[in-house]
């Protein structure tokens, strides 16, 4: 059976750099930082980091109350980003409930904030009398996907991958496969997460969170940089509307890019530490799926979070495949690590680069670490012809994922 070509026709963004694709690209191209000091972190005993990359300017009251009451912050982010994607694509409202449109949106966990608030109240007197009926719908693992489908009346397939930092990259890949196989005509896909001190604490305990720049929020994180000391946790949502090229052309929709290939693999060497060979395999498989060679890749958008081990391993994997020929950068110096949303927010940035024919440099990369040398970590944003982009996301638990994007010229 011939596979359908899959394209991106809509993008929705709620991020530390702004709440639209336009604001995201303005922030990235301008070299701005979404990282700030979070005063509430000072109240957590034993917690060393003080920085976060949080969303501002979101009005949850834009959402009707009957839907909003089952949403935590992450579902609010996912809903608003989904609305943006549908609007950008000019997707017909009458098609939402046709079964042709599906939802694949994941998060790292259900709402940690909701869980904390519930148990804080519960442990006062071990009473359930104050528990609200909508509580579980905010805490369940597929909260974002279910809330988006319910509030928008989407009746197609609903999936909710959960693979930490690789979540939304997997969501896009699974959507691409579903559409290519003809199982859905279109899918809203991506990820969302909300900022919480426990997320920061998790990485602090593993010595993977930045602490050296607590008084200089715009100096962290520092992917590939000699002075990097860990990631900065963030929040937000990135949602892409994927559909078959035939569907998009029939509707007269503007195509933003083509999803050309995908791979996701399990690295069983360690549940916590990255493996160079596994990363190389994942990138190779994605290129094979796209039918493209190493020589055809014009740019690598790295996962690179600013941790010592993670950046070293990814740099070595890229070096083994590409040497110093292909330009490489990470967007986490601008955005922090938006967790389950990072894949699609950074894919959106990569699509913006394809459209502007411009490469965005890694923010805060001042002196390339010798362990990350030998690859083309460019340090200035500049114009460059681009046709094919490779995007990595690598997660704790040994989950690796890679997406291949092709630029698209509309008639």
Short mmCIF file of C-alpha atoms in Angstrom, two decimals:
data_model
loop_
_atom_site.label_atom_id
_atom_site.label_comp_id
_atom_site.label_asym_id
_atom_site.label_seq_id
_atom_site.Cartn_x
_atom_site.Cartn_y
_atom_site.Cartn_z
CA UNK A 1 0.00 0.00 0.00
CA UNK A 2 1.48 3.40 -0.96
CA UNK A 3 2.04 5.73 1.98
CA UNK A 4 0.49 9.19 2.04
CA UNK A 5 2.75 12.25 2.22
CA UNK A 6 2.28 14.07 5.53
CA UNK A 7 2.51 17.85 5.94
CA UNK A 8 2.21 20.50 8.63
CA UNK A 9 -0.55 23.04 8.07
CA UNK A 10 -0.98 24.59 11.53
CA UNK A 11 1.18 25.47 14.53
CA UNK A 12 0.12 26.55 18.01
CA UNK A 13 2.55 27.80 20.65
CA UNK A 14 2.31 28.62 24.34
CA UNK A 15 5.88 29.18 25.49
CA UNK A 16 8.25 31.14 27.75
CA UNK A 17 9.04 33.32 24.70
CA UNK A 18 5.44 34.10 23.82
CA UNK A 19 2.07 32.63 23.04
CA UNK A 20 2.04 32.33 19.26
CA UNK A 21 4.37 31.14 16.52
CA UNK A 22 5.05 34.75 15.58
CA UNK A 23 6.11 35.66 19.13
CA UNK A 24 8.21 32.51 19.40
CA UNK A 25 10.10 33.28 16.19
CA UNK A 26 10.58 36.93 17.13
CA UNK A 27 12.09 35.81 20.43
CA UNK A 28 14.33 33.18 18.86
CA UNK A 29 15.53 35.38 16.00
CA UNK A 30 16.10 38.26 18.41
CA UNK A 31 18.20 36.09 20.73
CA UNK A 32 15.87 36.64 23.69
CA UNK A 33 15.67 34.52 26.84
CA UNK A 34 12.52 33.12 28.44
CA UNK A 35 14.35 32.17 31.64
CA UNK A 36 13.73 34.10 34.84
CA UNK A 37 14.24 33.91 38.60
CA UNK A 38 11.37 32.03 40.28
CA UNK A 39 11.04 33.38 43.86
CA UNK A 40 8.85 30.47 45.01
CA UNK A 41 11.79 28.06 44.57
CA UNK A 42 13.54 29.73 47.51
CA UNK A 43 10.90 28.28 49.83
CA UNK A 44 11.81 24.68 49.03
CA UNK A 45 14.25 23.26 51.56
CA UNK A 46 17.37 21.73 50.02
CA UNK A 47 16.53 22.92 46.50
CA UNK A 48 19.47 24.69 44.85
CA UNK A 49 18.16 26.02 41.49
CA UNK A 50 16.32 29.35 41.40
CA UNK A 51 15.54 29.61 37.70
CA UNK A 52 12.64 28.55 35.49
CA UNK A 53 11.23 29.23 32.03
CA UNK A 54 7.54 29.91 32.62
CA UNK A 55 4.60 31.00 30.54
CA UNK A 56 3.03 34.45 31.04
CA UNK A 57 0.04 36.22 29.53
CA UNK A 58 -2.31 33.23 29.36
CA UNK A 59 -5.95 33.90 30.21
CA UNK A 60 -7.64 30.60 31.02
CA UNK A 61 -11.00 32.36 31.05
CA UNK A 62 -10.87 32.36 27.25
CA UNK A 63 -11.98 28.74 27.65
CA UNK A 64 -15.67 28.10 28.50
CA UNK A 65 -16.02 27.15 32.17
CA UNK A 66 -17.70 23.81 31.42
CA UNK A 67 -14.44 22.69 29.76
CA UNK A 68 -12.01 24.67 31.91
CA UNK A 69 -13.03 23.02 35.19
CA UNK A 70 -11.45 19.71 34.13
CA UNK A 71 -8.20 21.39 33.00
CA UNK A 72 -5.00 22.07 34.88
CA UNK A 73 -2.49 24.57 33.50
CA UNK A 74 -1.01 22.05 31.06
CA UNK A 75 -4.39 21.25 29.53
CA UNK A 76 -5.12 24.96 29.27
CA UNK A 77 -1.85 25.38 27.38
CA UNK A 78 -2.63 22.43 25.09
CA UNK A 79 -6.16 23.67 24.36
CA UNK A 80 -5.05 27.20 23.49
CA UNK A 81 -2.20 25.93 21.30
CA UNK A 82 -4.59 23.53 19.54
CA UNK A 83 -6.97 26.37 18.80
CA UNK A 84 -4.10 28.36 17.29
CA UNK A 85 -3.05 25.42 15.10
CA UNK A 86 -6.57 24.87 13.79
CA UNK A 87 -6.99 28.57 13.08
CA UNK A 88 -3.67 28.84 11.25
CA UNK A 89 -4.60 25.84 9.11
CA UNK A 90 -8.09 27.21 8.50
CA UNK A 91 -9.31 23.73 9.37
CA UNK A 92 -13.09 23.41 8.81
CA UNK A 93 -15.02 23.48 12.09
CA UNK A 94 -17.50 21.05 10.60
CA UNK A 95 -14.73 18.46 10.24
CA UNK A 96 -13.79 18.41 13.95
CA UNK A 97 -16.36 15.76 14.80
CA UNK A 98 -16.19 13.84 11.54
CA UNK A 99 -13.76 11.19 12.79
CA UNK A 100 -11.19 12.28 10.20
CA UNK A 101 -9.30 14.33 12.82
CA UNK A 102 -7.47 12.75 15.77
CA UNK A 103 -5.48 13.92 18.79
CA UNK A 104 -2.04 12.74 19.94
CA UNK A 105 -0.91 14.97 22.81
CA UNK A 106 1.23 13.88 25.76
CA UNK A 107 2.73 15.17 28.98
CA UNK A 108 5.37 13.88 31.37
CA UNK A 109 2.80 13.27 34.13
CA UNK A 110 -0.70 14.39 34.96
CA UNK A 111 -0.85 17.73 36.75
CA UNK A 112 1.65 17.75 39.62
CA UNK A 113 0.18 21.02 40.89
CA UNK A 114 -3.27 19.44 41.15
CA UNK A 115 -1.86 16.39 42.92
CA UNK A 116 0.01 18.57 45.41
CA UNK A 117 -3.05 20.68 46.18
CA UNK A 118 -5.22 17.60 46.67
CA UNK A 119 -2.85 15.81 49.02
CA UNK A 120 -2.06 18.99 50.93
CA UNK A 121 -5.76 19.27 51.72
CA UNK A 122 -6.29 15.52 52.20
CA UNK A 123 -3.53 15.18 54.81
CA UNK A 124 -5.08 17.88 56.98
CA UNK A 125 -7.69 15.44 58.31
CA UNK A 126 -7.67 12.54 55.83
CA UNK A 127 -11.03 13.66 54.50
CA UNK A 128 -12.36 13.46 50.96
CA UNK A 129 -15.31 15.72 51.66
CA UNK A 130 -13.71 18.70 49.92
CA UNK A 131 -12.58 16.82 46.80
CA UNK A 132 -14.00 18.32 43.62
CA UNK A 133 -15.53 16.17 40.90
CA UNK A 134 -13.18 17.45 38.18
CA UNK A 135 -10.01 16.65 40.08
CA UNK A 136 -9.20 13.30 38.48
CA UNK A 137 -9.58 14.72 34.97
CA UNK A 138 -6.74 17.12 35.73
CA UNK A 139 -4.50 14.40 37.18
CA UNK A 140 -4.93 11.53 34.72
CA UNK A 141 -2.04 10.75 32.39
CA UNK A 142 -4.00 11.54 29.23
CA UNK A 143 -5.48 14.76 30.63
CA UNK A 144 -4.21 17.04 27.84
CA UNK A 145 -5.31 14.79 24.99
CA UNK A 146 -8.71 14.06 26.52
CA UNK A 147 -9.44 17.68 27.39
CA UNK A 148 -8.51 18.88 23.89
CA UNK A 149 -10.67 16.22 22.25
CA UNK A 150 -13.62 16.82 24.58
CA UNK A 151 -13.58 20.61 24.40
CA UNK A 152 -13.18 20.74 20.61
CA UNK A 153 -15.55 17.86 19.83
CA UNK A 154 -12.87 15.75 18.11
CA UNK A 155 -14.04 12.16 17.60
CA UNK A 156 -11.06 10.51 15.89
CA UNK A 157 -8.29 8.52 17.53
CA UNK A 158 -6.92 9.86 20.82
CA UNK A 159 -3.47 8.87 22.09
CA UNK A 160 -1.34 10.27 24.90
CA UNK A 161 2.34 9.26 24.73
CA UNK A 162 4.38 9.89 27.86
CA UNK A 163 8.13 9.72 27.37
CA UNK A 164 9.45 12.72 29.31
CA UNK A 165 11.58 14.93 27.02
CA UNK A 166 10.80 12.81 23.95
CA UNK A 167 7.02 12.98 24.40
CA UNK A 168 6.00 15.50 21.77
CA UNK A 169 8.60 14.34 19.26
CA UNK A 170 7.04 10.87 19.55
CA UNK A 171 3.56 12.39 19.28
CA UNK A 172 4.47 13.99 15.96
CA UNK A 173 6.10 10.77 14.76
CA UNK A 174 3.11 8.63 15.69
CA UNK A 175 0.76 11.14 14.03
CA UNK A 176 2.91 11.05 10.89
CA UNK A 177 2.69 7.24 10.80
CA UNK A 178 -1.08 7.17 11.41
CA UNK A 179 -1.71 9.62 8.58
CA UNK A 180 0.81 7.99 6.22
CA UNK A 181 -1.00 4.68 6.71
CA UNK A 182 -4.39 6.28 6.05
CA UNK A 183 -5.75 5.67 9.55
CA UNK A 184 -6.49 9.39 10.04
CA UNK A 185 -6.73 12.27 7.63
CA UNK A 186 -5.41 14.83 10.12
CA UNK A 187 -4.10 14.87 13.70
CA UNK A 188 -3.46 17.56 16.29
CA UNK A 189 -0.21 16.41 17.89
CA UNK A 190 2.35 17.61 20.39
CA UNK A 191 2.90 17.97 24.10
CA UNK A 192 2.36 20.14 27.15
CA UNK A 193 3.78 20.48 30.62
CA UNK A 194 3.43 22.81 33.57
CA UNK A 195 6.21 24.13 35.79
CA UNK A 196 6.45 22.69 39.31
CA UNK A 197 9.23 22.67 41.95
CA UNK A 198 9.19 18.87 42.05
CA UNK A 199 10.27 18.76 38.42
CA UNK A 200 13.15 21.09 39.22
CA UNK A 201 13.99 18.99 42.29
CA UNK A 202 14.11 15.79 40.24
CA UNK A 203 16.88 17.18 38.05
CA UNK A 204 18.61 18.89 40.97
CA UNK A 205 18.89 15.56 42.82
CA UNK A 206 20.47 14.06 39.70
CA UNK A 207 22.86 17.04 39.51
CA UNK A 208 21.41 17.90 36.10
CA UNK A 209 19.87 21.31 36.93
CA UNK A 210 21.70 24.62 36.53
CA UNK A 211 22.64 26.31 39.81
CA UNK A 212 25.64 28.48 38.90
CA UNK A 213 23.61 31.25 37.29
CA UNK A 214 20.85 31.74 39.88
CA UNK A 215 21.41 35.51 39.82
CA UNK A 216 21.88 35.66 36.03
CA UNK A 217 18.76 34.10 34.52
CA UNK A 218 19.59 35.09 30.96
CA UNK A 219 22.96 33.26 31.21
CA UNK A 220 21.43 29.78 31.57
CA UNK A 221 21.11 27.17 30.27
CA UNK A 222 24.24 26.94 28.11
CA UNK A 223 24.06 24.04 25.63
CA UNK A 224 27.50 22.86 24.39
CA UNK A 225 29.21 25.66 26.35
CA UNK A 226 32.31 25.16 28.48
CA UNK A 227 30.56 26.69 31.52
CA UNK A 228 27.30 24.75 31.24
CA UNK A 229 26.12 23.20 34.48
CA UNK A 230 22.69 21.77 33.74
CA UNK A 231 19.23 22.44 32.40
CA UNK A 232 16.59 25.02 33.33
CA UNK A 233 13.11 23.53 33.65
CA UNK A 234 10.25 25.18 31.82
CA UNK A 235 6.66 24.79 30.69
CA UNK A 236 4.35 25.37 27.76
CA UNK A 237 2.74 23.60 24.84
CA UNK A 238 3.55 23.09 21.19
CA UNK A 239 0.84 21.67 18.91
CA UNK A 240 1.17 20.88 15.20
CA UNK A 241 -1.71 20.09 12.87
CA UNK A 242 -0.53 17.31 10.58
CA UNK A 243 -2.59 16.14 7.64
CA UNK A 244 -2.14 14.22 4.44
CA UNK A 245 -0.81 16.34 1.61
CA UNK A 246 -3.81 15.29 -0.45
CA UNK A 247 -6.18 16.63 2.22
CA UNK A 248 -4.25 19.88 2.57
CA UNK A 249 -4.14 20.49 -1.18
CA UNK A 250 -7.82 19.65 -1.56
CA UNK A 251 -8.66 22.26 1.10
CA UNK A 252 -6.29 24.80 -0.42
CA UNK A 253 -4.40 24.97 2.87
CA UNK A 254 -0.97 26.58 3.06
CA UNK A 255 1.61 23.89 3.75
CA UNK A 256 4.32 24.90 6.23
CA UNK A 257 6.63 21.87 5.95
CA UNK A 258 6.62 18.15 5.24
CA UNK A 259 7.25 15.50 7.89
CA UNK A 260 9.52 13.21 5.91
CA UNK A 261 10.80 10.68 8.44
CA UNK A 262 10.66 9.47 12.02
CA UNK A 263 12.39 7.03 14.32
CA UNK A 264 12.15 6.22 18.00
CA UNK A 265 14.28 3.64 19.76
CA UNK A 266 14.92 2.20 23.21
CA UNK A 267 18.41 2.47 24.67
CA UNK A 268 18.74 -0.38 27.19
CA UNK A 269 22.30 0.45 28.26
CA UNK A 270 21.06 2.73 31.06
CA UNK A 271 17.77 4.15 32.30
CA UNK A 272 19.48 7.45 33.14
CA UNK A 273 22.66 7.94 31.10
CA UNK A 274 22.73 8.67 27.34
CA UNK A 275 24.43 6.30 24.91
CA UNK A 276 26.17 7.59 21.79
CA UNK A 277 25.56 4.45 19.73
CA UNK A 278 21.83 4.49 20.46
CA UNK A 279 21.59 8.14 19.39
CA UNK A 280 23.44 7.39 16.14
CA UNK A 281 21.09 4.48 15.43
CA UNK A 282 17.99 6.62 16.00
CA UNK A 283 19.19 9.35 13.64
CA UNK A 284 20.18 6.81 10.98
CA UNK A 285 16.78 5.12 11.14
CA UNK A 286 14.97 8.45 10.78
CA UNK A 287 17.03 9.31 7.70
CA UNK A 288 16.33 5.86 6.24
CA UNK A 289 12.62 6.41 6.83
CA UNK A 290 12.85 9.75 5.04
CA UNK A 291 14.84 8.25 2.19
CA UNK A 292 17.59 10.81 2.61
CA UNK A 293 21.33 10.52 3.09
CA UNK A 294 23.66 12.09 5.65
CA UNK A 295 24.85 14.44 2.91
CA UNK A 296 21.34 15.82 2.36
CA UNK A 297 20.80 17.04 5.94
CA UNK A 298 21.20 20.83 6.05
CA UNK A 299 20.78 21.43 9.79
CA UNK A 300 20.52 19.50 13.06
CA UNK A 301 18.30 20.91 15.78
CA UNK A 302 19.87 19.25 18.81
CA UNK A 303 18.13 18.14 21.98
CA UNK A 304 21.11 19.58 23.93
CA UNK A 305 19.72 20.67 27.30
CA UNK A 306 22.90 22.08 28.82
CA UNK A 307 23.85 19.03 30.89
CA UNK A 308 27.43 17.81 30.74
CA UNK A 309 26.72 14.15 29.91
CA UNK A 310 23.80 14.73 27.57
CA UNK A 311 25.50 17.38 25.45
CA UNK A 312 28.75 15.39 25.27
CA UNK A 313 26.95 12.24 24.08
CA UNK A 314 24.80 14.03 21.50
CA UNK A 315 27.78 15.98 20.17
CA UNK A 316 29.72 12.74 19.73
CA UNK A 317 26.77 11.07 17.98
CA UNK A 318 26.42 14.03 15.60
CA UNK A 319 30.19 14.04 15.02
CA UNK A 320 30.15 10.34 14.09
CA UNK A 321 27.40 10.90 11.52
CA UNK A 322 28.07 14.37 10.15
CA UNK A 323 31.53 15.46 11.24
CA UNK A 324 31.73 19.24 11.17
CA UNK A 325 29.81 19.68 7.89
CA UNK A 326 26.25 20.18 9.18
CA UNK A 327 25.29 23.26 11.27
CA UNK A 328 24.05 22.34 14.75
CA UNK A 329 22.24 24.38 17.38
CA UNK A 330 19.93 24.01 20.36
CA UNK A 331 17.01 26.31 21.20
CA UNK A 332 17.06 25.54 24.92
CA UNK A 333 19.36 28.48 25.63
CA UNK A 334 16.38 30.66 24.65
CA UNK A 335 13.51 28.54 25.99
CA UNK A 336 14.86 26.45 28.84
CA UNK A 337 13.69 22.85 28.77
CA UNK A 338 9.93 22.85 28.25
CA UNK A 339 9.86 19.11 28.97
CA UNK A 340 7.09 17.23 27.14
CA UNK A 341 6.44 20.32 25.02
CA UNK A 342 10.07 20.77 23.96
CA UNK A 343 9.91 18.60 20.84
CA UNK A 344 7.08 20.44 19.16
CA UNK A 345 8.04 23.94 20.31
CA UNK A 346 11.51 23.33 18.88
CA UNK A 347 10.07 21.72 15.73
CA UNK A 348 8.03 24.91 15.30
CA UNK A 349 11.26 26.90 15.59
CA UNK A 350 12.84 24.62 13.01
CA UNK A 351 9.92 25.13 10.62
CA UNK A 352 10.37 28.87 11.15
CA UNK A 353 14.01 28.50 10.15
CA UNK A 354 12.99 26.64 6.98
CA UNK A 355 10.55 29.41 6.12
CA UNK A 356 12.98 32.25 6.82
CA UNK A 357 15.98 30.34 5.36
CA UNK A 358 17.85 31.32 8.48
CA UNK A 359 19.77 29.37 11.13
CA UNK A 360 19.26 30.38 14.77
CA UNK A 361 22.37 30.03 16.91
CA UNK A 362 22.51 28.47 20.38
CA UNK A 363 21.97 31.19 22.96
CA UNK A 364 24.66 31.45 25.68
CA UNK A 365 27.16 29.44 23.63
CA UNK A 366 30.26 31.54 24.22
CA UNK A 367 33.07 28.98 24.40
CA UNK A 368 32.47 25.54 22.92
CA UNK A 369 33.43 22.76 25.33
CA UNK A 370 36.29 20.63 23.99
CA UNK A 371 34.08 17.56 24.54
CA UNK A 372 31.54 19.07 22.14
CA UNK A 373 34.09 20.17 19.56
CA UNK A 374 34.36 18.67 16.09
CA UNK A 375 30.79 19.56 15.10
CA UNK A 376 29.55 22.77 13.53
CA UNK A 377 28.19 24.57 16.60
CA UNK A 378 27.76 27.95 14.90
CA UNK A 379 27.56 30.93 17.24
CA UNK A 380 25.80 33.58 15.15
CA UNK A 381 22.32 33.54 13.67
CA UNK A 382 22.65 33.84 9.91
CA UNK A 383 20.90 33.30 6.59
CA UNK A 384 21.49 29.95 4.92
CA UNK A 385 19.64 27.85 2.31
CA UNK A 386 17.76 25.01 4.02
CA UNK A 387 15.83 22.09 2.61
CA UNK A 388 16.04 19.24 5.13
CA UNK A 389 16.24 19.49 8.94
CA UNK A 390 16.90 16.73 11.48
CA UNK A 391 15.39 17.22 14.96
CA UNK A 392 16.46 15.20 18.01
CA UNK A 393 14.79 14.58 21.37
CA UNK A 394 16.36 12.18 23.86
CA UNK A 395 14.70 11.29 27.17
CA UNK A 396 15.37 9.68 30.52
CA UNK A 397 14.32 6.07 30.43
CA UNK A 398 16.40 5.40 27.33
CA UNK A 399 13.87 6.86 24.88
CA UNK A 400 15.38 8.37 21.74
CA UNK A 401 13.43 10.06 18.95
CA UNK A 402 14.24 11.90 15.73
CA UNK A 403 12.06 13.71 13.18
CA UNK A 404 13.08 14.72 9.64
CA UNK A 405 11.45 17.85 8.18
CA UNK A 406 11.51 18.99 4.56
CA UNK A 407 10.79 22.52 3.46
CA UNK A 408 7.81 22.99 1.16
CA UNK A 409 7.17 25.44 -1.65
CA UNK A 410 3.47 26.21 -2.07
CA UNK A 411 2.21 26.73 -5.62
#
